[in-house]
Structure formats: C-alpha cells, structure tokens
mmCIF file of C-alpha atoms in Angstrom:
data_model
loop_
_atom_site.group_PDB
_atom_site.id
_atom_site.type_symbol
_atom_site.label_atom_id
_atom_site.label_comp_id
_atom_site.label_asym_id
_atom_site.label_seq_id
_atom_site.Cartn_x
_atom_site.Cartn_y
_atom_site.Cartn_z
ATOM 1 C CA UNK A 1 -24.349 6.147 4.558
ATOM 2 C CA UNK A 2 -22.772 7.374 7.783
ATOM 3 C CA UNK A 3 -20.036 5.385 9.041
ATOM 4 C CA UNK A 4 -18.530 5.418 12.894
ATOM 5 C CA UNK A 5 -15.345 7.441 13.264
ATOM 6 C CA UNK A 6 -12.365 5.902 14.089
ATOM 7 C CA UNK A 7 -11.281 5.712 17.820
ATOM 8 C CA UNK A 8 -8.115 5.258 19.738
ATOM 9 C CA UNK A 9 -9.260 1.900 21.292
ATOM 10 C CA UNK A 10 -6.859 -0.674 19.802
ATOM 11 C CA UNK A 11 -3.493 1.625 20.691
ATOM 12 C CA UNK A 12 -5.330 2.012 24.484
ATOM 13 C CA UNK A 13 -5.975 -1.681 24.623
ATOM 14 C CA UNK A 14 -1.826 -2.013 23.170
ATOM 15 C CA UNK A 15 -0.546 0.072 25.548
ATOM 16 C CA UNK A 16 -2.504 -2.081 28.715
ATOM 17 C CA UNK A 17 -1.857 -5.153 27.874
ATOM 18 C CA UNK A 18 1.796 -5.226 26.180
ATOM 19 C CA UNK A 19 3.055 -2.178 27.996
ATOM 20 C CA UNK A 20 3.872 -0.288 24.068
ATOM 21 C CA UNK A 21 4.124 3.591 24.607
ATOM 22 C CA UNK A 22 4.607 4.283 20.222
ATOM 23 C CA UNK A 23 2.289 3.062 18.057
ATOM 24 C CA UNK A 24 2.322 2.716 14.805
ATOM 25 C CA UNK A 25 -0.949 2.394 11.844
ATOM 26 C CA UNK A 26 0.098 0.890 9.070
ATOM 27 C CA UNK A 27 -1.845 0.409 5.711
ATOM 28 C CA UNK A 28 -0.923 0.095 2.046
ATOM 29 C CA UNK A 29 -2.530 1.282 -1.538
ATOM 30 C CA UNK A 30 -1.583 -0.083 -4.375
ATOM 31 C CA UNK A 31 -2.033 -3.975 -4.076
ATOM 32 C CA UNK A 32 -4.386 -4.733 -7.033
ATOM 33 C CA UNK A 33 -2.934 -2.132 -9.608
ATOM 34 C CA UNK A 34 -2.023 -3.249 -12.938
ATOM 35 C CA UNK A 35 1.169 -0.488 -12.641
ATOM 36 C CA UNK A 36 2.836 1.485 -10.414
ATOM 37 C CA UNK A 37 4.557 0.373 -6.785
ATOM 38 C CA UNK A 38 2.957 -0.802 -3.786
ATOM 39 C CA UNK A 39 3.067 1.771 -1.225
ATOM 40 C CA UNK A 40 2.856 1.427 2.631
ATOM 41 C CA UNK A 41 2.343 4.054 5.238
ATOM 42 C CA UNK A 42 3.063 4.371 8.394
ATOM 43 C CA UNK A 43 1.313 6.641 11.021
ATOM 44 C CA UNK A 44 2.427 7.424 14.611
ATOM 45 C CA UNK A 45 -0.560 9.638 16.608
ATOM 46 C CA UNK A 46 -0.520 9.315 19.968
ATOM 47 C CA UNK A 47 -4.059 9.895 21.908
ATOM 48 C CA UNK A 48 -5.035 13.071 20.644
ATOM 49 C CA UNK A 49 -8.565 13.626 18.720
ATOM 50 C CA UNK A 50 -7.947 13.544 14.869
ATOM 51 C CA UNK A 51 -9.122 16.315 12.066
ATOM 52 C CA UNK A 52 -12.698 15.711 11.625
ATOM 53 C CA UNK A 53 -13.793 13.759 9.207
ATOM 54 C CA UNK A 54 -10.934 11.360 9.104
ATOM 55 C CA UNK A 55 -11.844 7.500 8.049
ATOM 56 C CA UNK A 56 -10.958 5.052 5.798
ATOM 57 C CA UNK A 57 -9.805 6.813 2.568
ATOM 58 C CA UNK A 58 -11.931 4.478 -0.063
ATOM 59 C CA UNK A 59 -14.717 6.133 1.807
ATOM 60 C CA UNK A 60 -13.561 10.005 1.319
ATOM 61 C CA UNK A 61 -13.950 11.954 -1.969
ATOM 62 C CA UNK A 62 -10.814 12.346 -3.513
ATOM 63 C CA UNK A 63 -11.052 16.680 -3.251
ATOM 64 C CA UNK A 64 -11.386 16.032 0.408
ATOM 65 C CA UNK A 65 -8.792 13.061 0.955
ATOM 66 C CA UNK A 66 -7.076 15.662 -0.377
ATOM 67 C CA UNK A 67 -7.089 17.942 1.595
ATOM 68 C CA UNK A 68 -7.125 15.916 4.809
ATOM 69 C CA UNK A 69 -4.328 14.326 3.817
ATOM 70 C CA UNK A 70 -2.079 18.212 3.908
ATOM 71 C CA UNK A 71 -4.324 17.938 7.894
ATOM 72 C CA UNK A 72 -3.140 14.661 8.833
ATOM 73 C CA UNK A 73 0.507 15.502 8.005
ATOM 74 C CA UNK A 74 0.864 18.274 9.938
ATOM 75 C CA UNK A 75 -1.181 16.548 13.035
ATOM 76 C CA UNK A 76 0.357 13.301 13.198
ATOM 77 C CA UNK A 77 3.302 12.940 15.601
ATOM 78 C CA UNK A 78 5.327 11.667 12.416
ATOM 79 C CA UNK A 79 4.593 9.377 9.412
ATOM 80 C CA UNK A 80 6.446 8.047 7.036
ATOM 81 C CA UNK A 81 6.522 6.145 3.425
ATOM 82 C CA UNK A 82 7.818 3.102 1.816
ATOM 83 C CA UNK A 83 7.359 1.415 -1.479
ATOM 84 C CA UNK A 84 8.131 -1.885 -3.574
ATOM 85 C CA UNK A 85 8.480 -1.333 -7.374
ATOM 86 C CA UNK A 86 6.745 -2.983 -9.794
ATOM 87 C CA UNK A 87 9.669 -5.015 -10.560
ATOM 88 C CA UNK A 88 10.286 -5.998 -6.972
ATOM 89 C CA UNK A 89 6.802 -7.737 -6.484
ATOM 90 C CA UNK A 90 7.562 -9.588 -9.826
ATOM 91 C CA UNK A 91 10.130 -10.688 -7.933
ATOM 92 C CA UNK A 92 8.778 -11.341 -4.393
ATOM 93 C CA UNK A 93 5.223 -11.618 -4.695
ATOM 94 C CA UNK A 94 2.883 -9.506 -3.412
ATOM 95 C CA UNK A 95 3.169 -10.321 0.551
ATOM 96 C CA UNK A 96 6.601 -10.295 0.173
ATOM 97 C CA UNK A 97 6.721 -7.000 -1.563
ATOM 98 C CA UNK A 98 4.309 -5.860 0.912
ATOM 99 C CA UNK A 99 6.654 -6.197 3.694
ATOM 100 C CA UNK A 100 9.294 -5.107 2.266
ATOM 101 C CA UNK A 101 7.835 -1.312 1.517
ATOM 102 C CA UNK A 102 6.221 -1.701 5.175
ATOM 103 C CA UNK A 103 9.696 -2.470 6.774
ATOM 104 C CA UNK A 104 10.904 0.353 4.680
ATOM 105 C CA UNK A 105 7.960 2.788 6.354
ATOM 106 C CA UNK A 106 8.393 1.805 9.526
ATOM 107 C CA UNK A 107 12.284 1.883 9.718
ATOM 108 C CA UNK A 108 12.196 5.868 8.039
ATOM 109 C CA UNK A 109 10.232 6.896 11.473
ATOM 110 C CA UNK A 110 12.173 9.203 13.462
ATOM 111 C CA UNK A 111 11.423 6.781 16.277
ATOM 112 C CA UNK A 112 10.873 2.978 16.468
ATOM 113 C CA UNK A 113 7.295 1.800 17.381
ATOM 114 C CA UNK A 114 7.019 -0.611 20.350
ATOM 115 C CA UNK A 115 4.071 -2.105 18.532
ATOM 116 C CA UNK A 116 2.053 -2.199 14.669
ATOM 117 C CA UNK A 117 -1.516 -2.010 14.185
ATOM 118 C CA UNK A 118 -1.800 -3.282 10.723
ATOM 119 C CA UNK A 119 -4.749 -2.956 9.011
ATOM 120 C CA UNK A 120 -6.757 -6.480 7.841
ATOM 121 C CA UNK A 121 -6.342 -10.106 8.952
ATOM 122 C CA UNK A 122 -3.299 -10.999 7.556
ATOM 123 C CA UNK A 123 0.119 -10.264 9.577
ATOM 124 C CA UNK A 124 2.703 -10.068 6.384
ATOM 125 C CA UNK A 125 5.025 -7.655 8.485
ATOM 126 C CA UNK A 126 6.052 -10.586 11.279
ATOM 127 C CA UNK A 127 9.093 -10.718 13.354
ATOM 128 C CA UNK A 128 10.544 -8.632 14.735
ATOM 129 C CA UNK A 129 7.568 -6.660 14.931
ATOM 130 C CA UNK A 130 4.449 -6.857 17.479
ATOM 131 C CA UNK A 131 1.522 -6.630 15.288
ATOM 132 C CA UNK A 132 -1.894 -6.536 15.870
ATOM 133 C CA UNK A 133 -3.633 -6.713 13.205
ATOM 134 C CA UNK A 134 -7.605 -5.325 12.576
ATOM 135 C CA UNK A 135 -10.400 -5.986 10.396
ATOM 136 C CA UNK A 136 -11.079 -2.800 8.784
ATOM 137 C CA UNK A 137 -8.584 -0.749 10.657
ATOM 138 C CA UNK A 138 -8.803 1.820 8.344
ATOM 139 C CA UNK A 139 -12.280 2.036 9.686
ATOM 140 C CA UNK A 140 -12.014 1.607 13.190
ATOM 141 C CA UNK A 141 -8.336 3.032 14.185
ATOM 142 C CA UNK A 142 -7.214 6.301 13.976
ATOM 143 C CA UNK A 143 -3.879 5.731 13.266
ATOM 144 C CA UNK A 144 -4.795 2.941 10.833
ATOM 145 C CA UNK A 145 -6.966 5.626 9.228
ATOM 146 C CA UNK A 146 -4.527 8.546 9.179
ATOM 147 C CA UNK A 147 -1.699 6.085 7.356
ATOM 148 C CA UNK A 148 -4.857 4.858 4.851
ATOM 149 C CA UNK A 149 -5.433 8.319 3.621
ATOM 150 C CA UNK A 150 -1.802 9.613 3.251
ATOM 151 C CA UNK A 151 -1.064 6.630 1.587
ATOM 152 C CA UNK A 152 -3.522 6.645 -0.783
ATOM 153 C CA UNK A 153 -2.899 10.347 -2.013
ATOM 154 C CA UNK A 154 0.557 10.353 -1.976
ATOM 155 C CA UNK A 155 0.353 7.188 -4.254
ATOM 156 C CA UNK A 156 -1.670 8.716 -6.371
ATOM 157 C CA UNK A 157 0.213 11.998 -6.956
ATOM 158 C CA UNK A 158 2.862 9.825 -7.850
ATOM 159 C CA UNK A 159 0.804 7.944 -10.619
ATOM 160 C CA UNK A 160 -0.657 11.690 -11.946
ATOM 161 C CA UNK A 161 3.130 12.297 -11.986
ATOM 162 C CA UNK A 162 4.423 9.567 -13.684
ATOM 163 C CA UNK A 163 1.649 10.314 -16.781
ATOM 164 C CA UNK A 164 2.949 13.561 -16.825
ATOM 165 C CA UNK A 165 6.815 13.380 -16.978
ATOM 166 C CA UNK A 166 7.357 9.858 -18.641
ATOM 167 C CA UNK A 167 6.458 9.758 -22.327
ATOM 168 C CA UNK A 168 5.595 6.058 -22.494
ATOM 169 C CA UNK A 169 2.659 6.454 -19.585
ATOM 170 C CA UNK A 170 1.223 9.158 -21.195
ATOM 171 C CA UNK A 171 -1.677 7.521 -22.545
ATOM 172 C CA UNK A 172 -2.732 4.917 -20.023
ATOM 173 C CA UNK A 173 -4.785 7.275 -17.441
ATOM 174 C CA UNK A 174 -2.764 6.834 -14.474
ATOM 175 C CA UNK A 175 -3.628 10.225 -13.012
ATOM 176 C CA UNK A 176 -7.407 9.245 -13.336
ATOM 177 C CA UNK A 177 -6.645 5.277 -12.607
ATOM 178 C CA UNK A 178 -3.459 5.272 -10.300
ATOM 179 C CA UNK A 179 -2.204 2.062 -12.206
ATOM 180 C CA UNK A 180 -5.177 0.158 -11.276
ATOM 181 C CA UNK A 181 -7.887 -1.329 -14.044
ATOM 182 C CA UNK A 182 -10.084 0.785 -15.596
ATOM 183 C CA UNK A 183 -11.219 0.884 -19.854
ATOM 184 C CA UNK A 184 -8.839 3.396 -20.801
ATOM 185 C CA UNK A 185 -6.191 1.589 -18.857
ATOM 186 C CA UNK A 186 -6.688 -1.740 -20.458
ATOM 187 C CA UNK A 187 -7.385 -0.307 -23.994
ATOM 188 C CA UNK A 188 -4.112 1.159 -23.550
ATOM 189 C CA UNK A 189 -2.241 -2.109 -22.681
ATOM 190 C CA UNK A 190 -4.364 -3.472 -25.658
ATOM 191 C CA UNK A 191 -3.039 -1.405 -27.924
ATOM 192 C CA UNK A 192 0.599 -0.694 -26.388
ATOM 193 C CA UNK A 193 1.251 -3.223 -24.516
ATOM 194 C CA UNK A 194 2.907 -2.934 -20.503
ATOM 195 C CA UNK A 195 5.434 0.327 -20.060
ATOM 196 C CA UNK A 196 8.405 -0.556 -17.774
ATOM 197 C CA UNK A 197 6.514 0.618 -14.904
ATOM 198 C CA UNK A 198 3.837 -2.251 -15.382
ATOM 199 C CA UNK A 199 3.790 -5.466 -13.193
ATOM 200 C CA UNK A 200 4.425 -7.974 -15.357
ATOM 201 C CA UNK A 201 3.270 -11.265 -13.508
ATOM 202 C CA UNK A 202 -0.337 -10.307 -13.368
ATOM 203 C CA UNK A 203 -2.998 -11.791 -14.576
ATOM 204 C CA UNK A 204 -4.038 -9.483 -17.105
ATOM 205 C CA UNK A 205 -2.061 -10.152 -19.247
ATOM 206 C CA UNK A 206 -2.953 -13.619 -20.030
ATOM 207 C CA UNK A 207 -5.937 -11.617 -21.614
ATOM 208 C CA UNK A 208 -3.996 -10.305 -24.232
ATOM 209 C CA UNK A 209 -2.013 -12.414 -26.214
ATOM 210 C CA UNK A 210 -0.434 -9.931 -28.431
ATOM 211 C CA UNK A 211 1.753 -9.445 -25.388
ATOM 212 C CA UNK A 212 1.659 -12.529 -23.354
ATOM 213 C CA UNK A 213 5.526 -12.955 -24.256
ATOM 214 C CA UNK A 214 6.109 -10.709 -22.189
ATOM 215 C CA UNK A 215 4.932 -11.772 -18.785
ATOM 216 C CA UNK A 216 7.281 -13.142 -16.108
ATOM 217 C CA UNK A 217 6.312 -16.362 -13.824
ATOM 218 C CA UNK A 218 8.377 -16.364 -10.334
ATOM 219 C CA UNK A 219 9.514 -19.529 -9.322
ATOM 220 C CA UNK A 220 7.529 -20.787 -6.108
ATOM 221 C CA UNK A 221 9.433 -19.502 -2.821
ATOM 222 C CA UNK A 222 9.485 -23.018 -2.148
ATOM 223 C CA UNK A 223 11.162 -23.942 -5.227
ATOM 224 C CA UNK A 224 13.304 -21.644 -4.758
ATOM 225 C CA UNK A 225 14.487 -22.653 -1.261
ATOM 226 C CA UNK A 226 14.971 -26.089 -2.499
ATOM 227 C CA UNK A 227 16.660 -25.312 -5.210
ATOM 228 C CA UNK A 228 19.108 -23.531 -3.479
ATOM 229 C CA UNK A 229 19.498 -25.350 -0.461
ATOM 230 C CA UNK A 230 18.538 -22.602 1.528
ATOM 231 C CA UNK A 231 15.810 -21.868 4.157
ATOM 232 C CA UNK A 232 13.122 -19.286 3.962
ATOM 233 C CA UNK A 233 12.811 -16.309 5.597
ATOM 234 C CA UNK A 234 9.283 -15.652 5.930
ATOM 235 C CA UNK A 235 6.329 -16.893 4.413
ATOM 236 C CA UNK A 236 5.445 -15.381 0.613
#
C-alpha cells in the first residue's frame, strides 16, 4: 500500500504563526516493550527535501530503516538521543518516563528548538516547551519521520547488543524482539523469569505467577503528593 511522503507543512505553518526559526521532531520507540529503555529522538531538519523514501519507520523494512537511518544522520541538521531505563519508568510511569528521555533528547541538541512537533495527541513534554503535537507525525512530518526512524534503529541495536554482551539476556530474543512481546520472549520469562533489564510493573507478569513476587506497584503520583505534602510537577 503506498503511503504519502512526509512534508514540511507543520514546521512552515510553526514558523508563520509562532515566529519559531528551529524545529524540532520528536518521537519515541520503546513504549510497549516488556524490556529494555524507552528511547526518544529528537530531529532538527530545516526545509530541505529528505532521502527518498523516508516515512514512518513501522512502515520501512528493517534492511532499509537501516540503512536510511546511516542517510538521515548525515542529512539532518543535528539529532540527538535520550532514554529512561527500565527502572526509571517503574518509577515514574510511562508519561513520566517519557518526558524525561525526551527532555534528555532535546537538551543534548547543539542548539535549543524554539518549538516541538511531537508526534501523536498527547503533549507529555509540556512546559517549558511549545509543542505541537500531530496525529501520525511520523507519517505526515519530516522531521517527525526522520527522529521515528533513528530512534527505532538505534533502539534496536542496543537490544541486539544487550543479547550479545550480557549473559542473563542471552536467551530472550532481544535482537529479533527489541524487548517487546513475542513467543520466544515470553517463553523465556516463563521459564527464567525478568533479567534486571526487564520492567517490572507491567502487566505481564501477572500472567506468570511463578514470578509475580517480583513485580513492583508505584504508588499513585497523587498519593504520593499527598503523602508528602508536596505538589506535582506535571501530570503522570
């Protein structure tokens, strides 16, 4: 199915109506793994037309998101990574953790964007930031697009890696799953149980009560304002 390449039209329609000359896409991987960190990138392309065939990286084979991914790094104006370990979204949450690896990103740019496209409907990077944020911006923006396929391969190198230098993930798939379910994955955690590099509030492991000791609950951010008197932040 063909799809419509991404355009420049949300960073035009940025830079008219807020006046924002650097623009940054923004887009994560690694939200509904099992293991592994959530990683965010960050993308900063100016106007110019993008390597051919660029769009939303679920949508690319993985030989070529490859290999547009060693294109895009070279053509972007800069981009840059940040991550939230496994045991950080224990701790946060997931929108929490979220922002924190997409603060991270955006503050290892060489330059500070005047403005965020952020891909979906949600806006879990807030203030200070100007966001816009874009159904399917992986789709429809370029720079959206360009952060969705770095992302995604860089993530997944370091998965491949992490089954190939750490003795305890060695039999769980990552570099064919990227921490994310799949049989071998859960047959794995069936058998093993969760390595340290395993989320260990999620769900699936209320499936498996050989190792249901082991999973941690996070007290509500709510709770946790209350009980310490304190006032939140941002929303979790």
């Amino acid at each position: 199915m063909p799809y419509e390449p991404p355009t420049h039209s949300v960073e035009r329609s940025l830079r008219a109506t807020t006046g924002a000359k650097i623009i940054a896409g923004v887009d994560e991987v690694g939200r509904g793994a099992w293991a592994g960190p959530v990683t965010v990138c960050a993308a900063v392309t100016g106007l110019r037309r993008p390597p051919e065939g660029l769009t939303d990286s679920k949508l690319i084979t993985p030989k070529r998101r490859t290999a547009l991914a060693a294109e895009l790094e070279k053509w972007v104006t800069a981009y840059a990574l940040g991550h939230a370990s496994p045991e950080e979204i224990d701790d946060l949450g997931m929108t929490a953790a979220l922002r924190l690896a997409a603060v991270r990103a955006l503050d290892a740019l060489p330059m500070r964007p005047d403005a965020v496209i952020l891909d979906g409907k949600h806006d879990y990077l807030g203030s200070p930031w100007k966001v816009r944020t874009v159904i399917k911006g992986d789709q429809s923006c370029i720079a959206v697009a360009a952060a969705s396929v770095i992302a995604k391969v860089r993530r997944d190198a370091m998965m491949a890696e992490l089954e190939a230098r750490a003795e305890e993930c060695s039999a769980y798939g990552f570099g064919a799953n990227a921490g994310y379910p799949s049989p071998v994955h859960k047959a794995a955690l069936e058998e093993r149980g969760p390595t340290s590099y395993h989320r260990l509030s999620w769900a699936y492991l209320d499936a498996m009560p050989r190792w249901q000791h082991l999973k941690k609950f996070r007290i509500s951010a709510e709770a946790a304002a209350l009980e310490s008197g304190g006032q939140l932040g941002f929303d979790f």
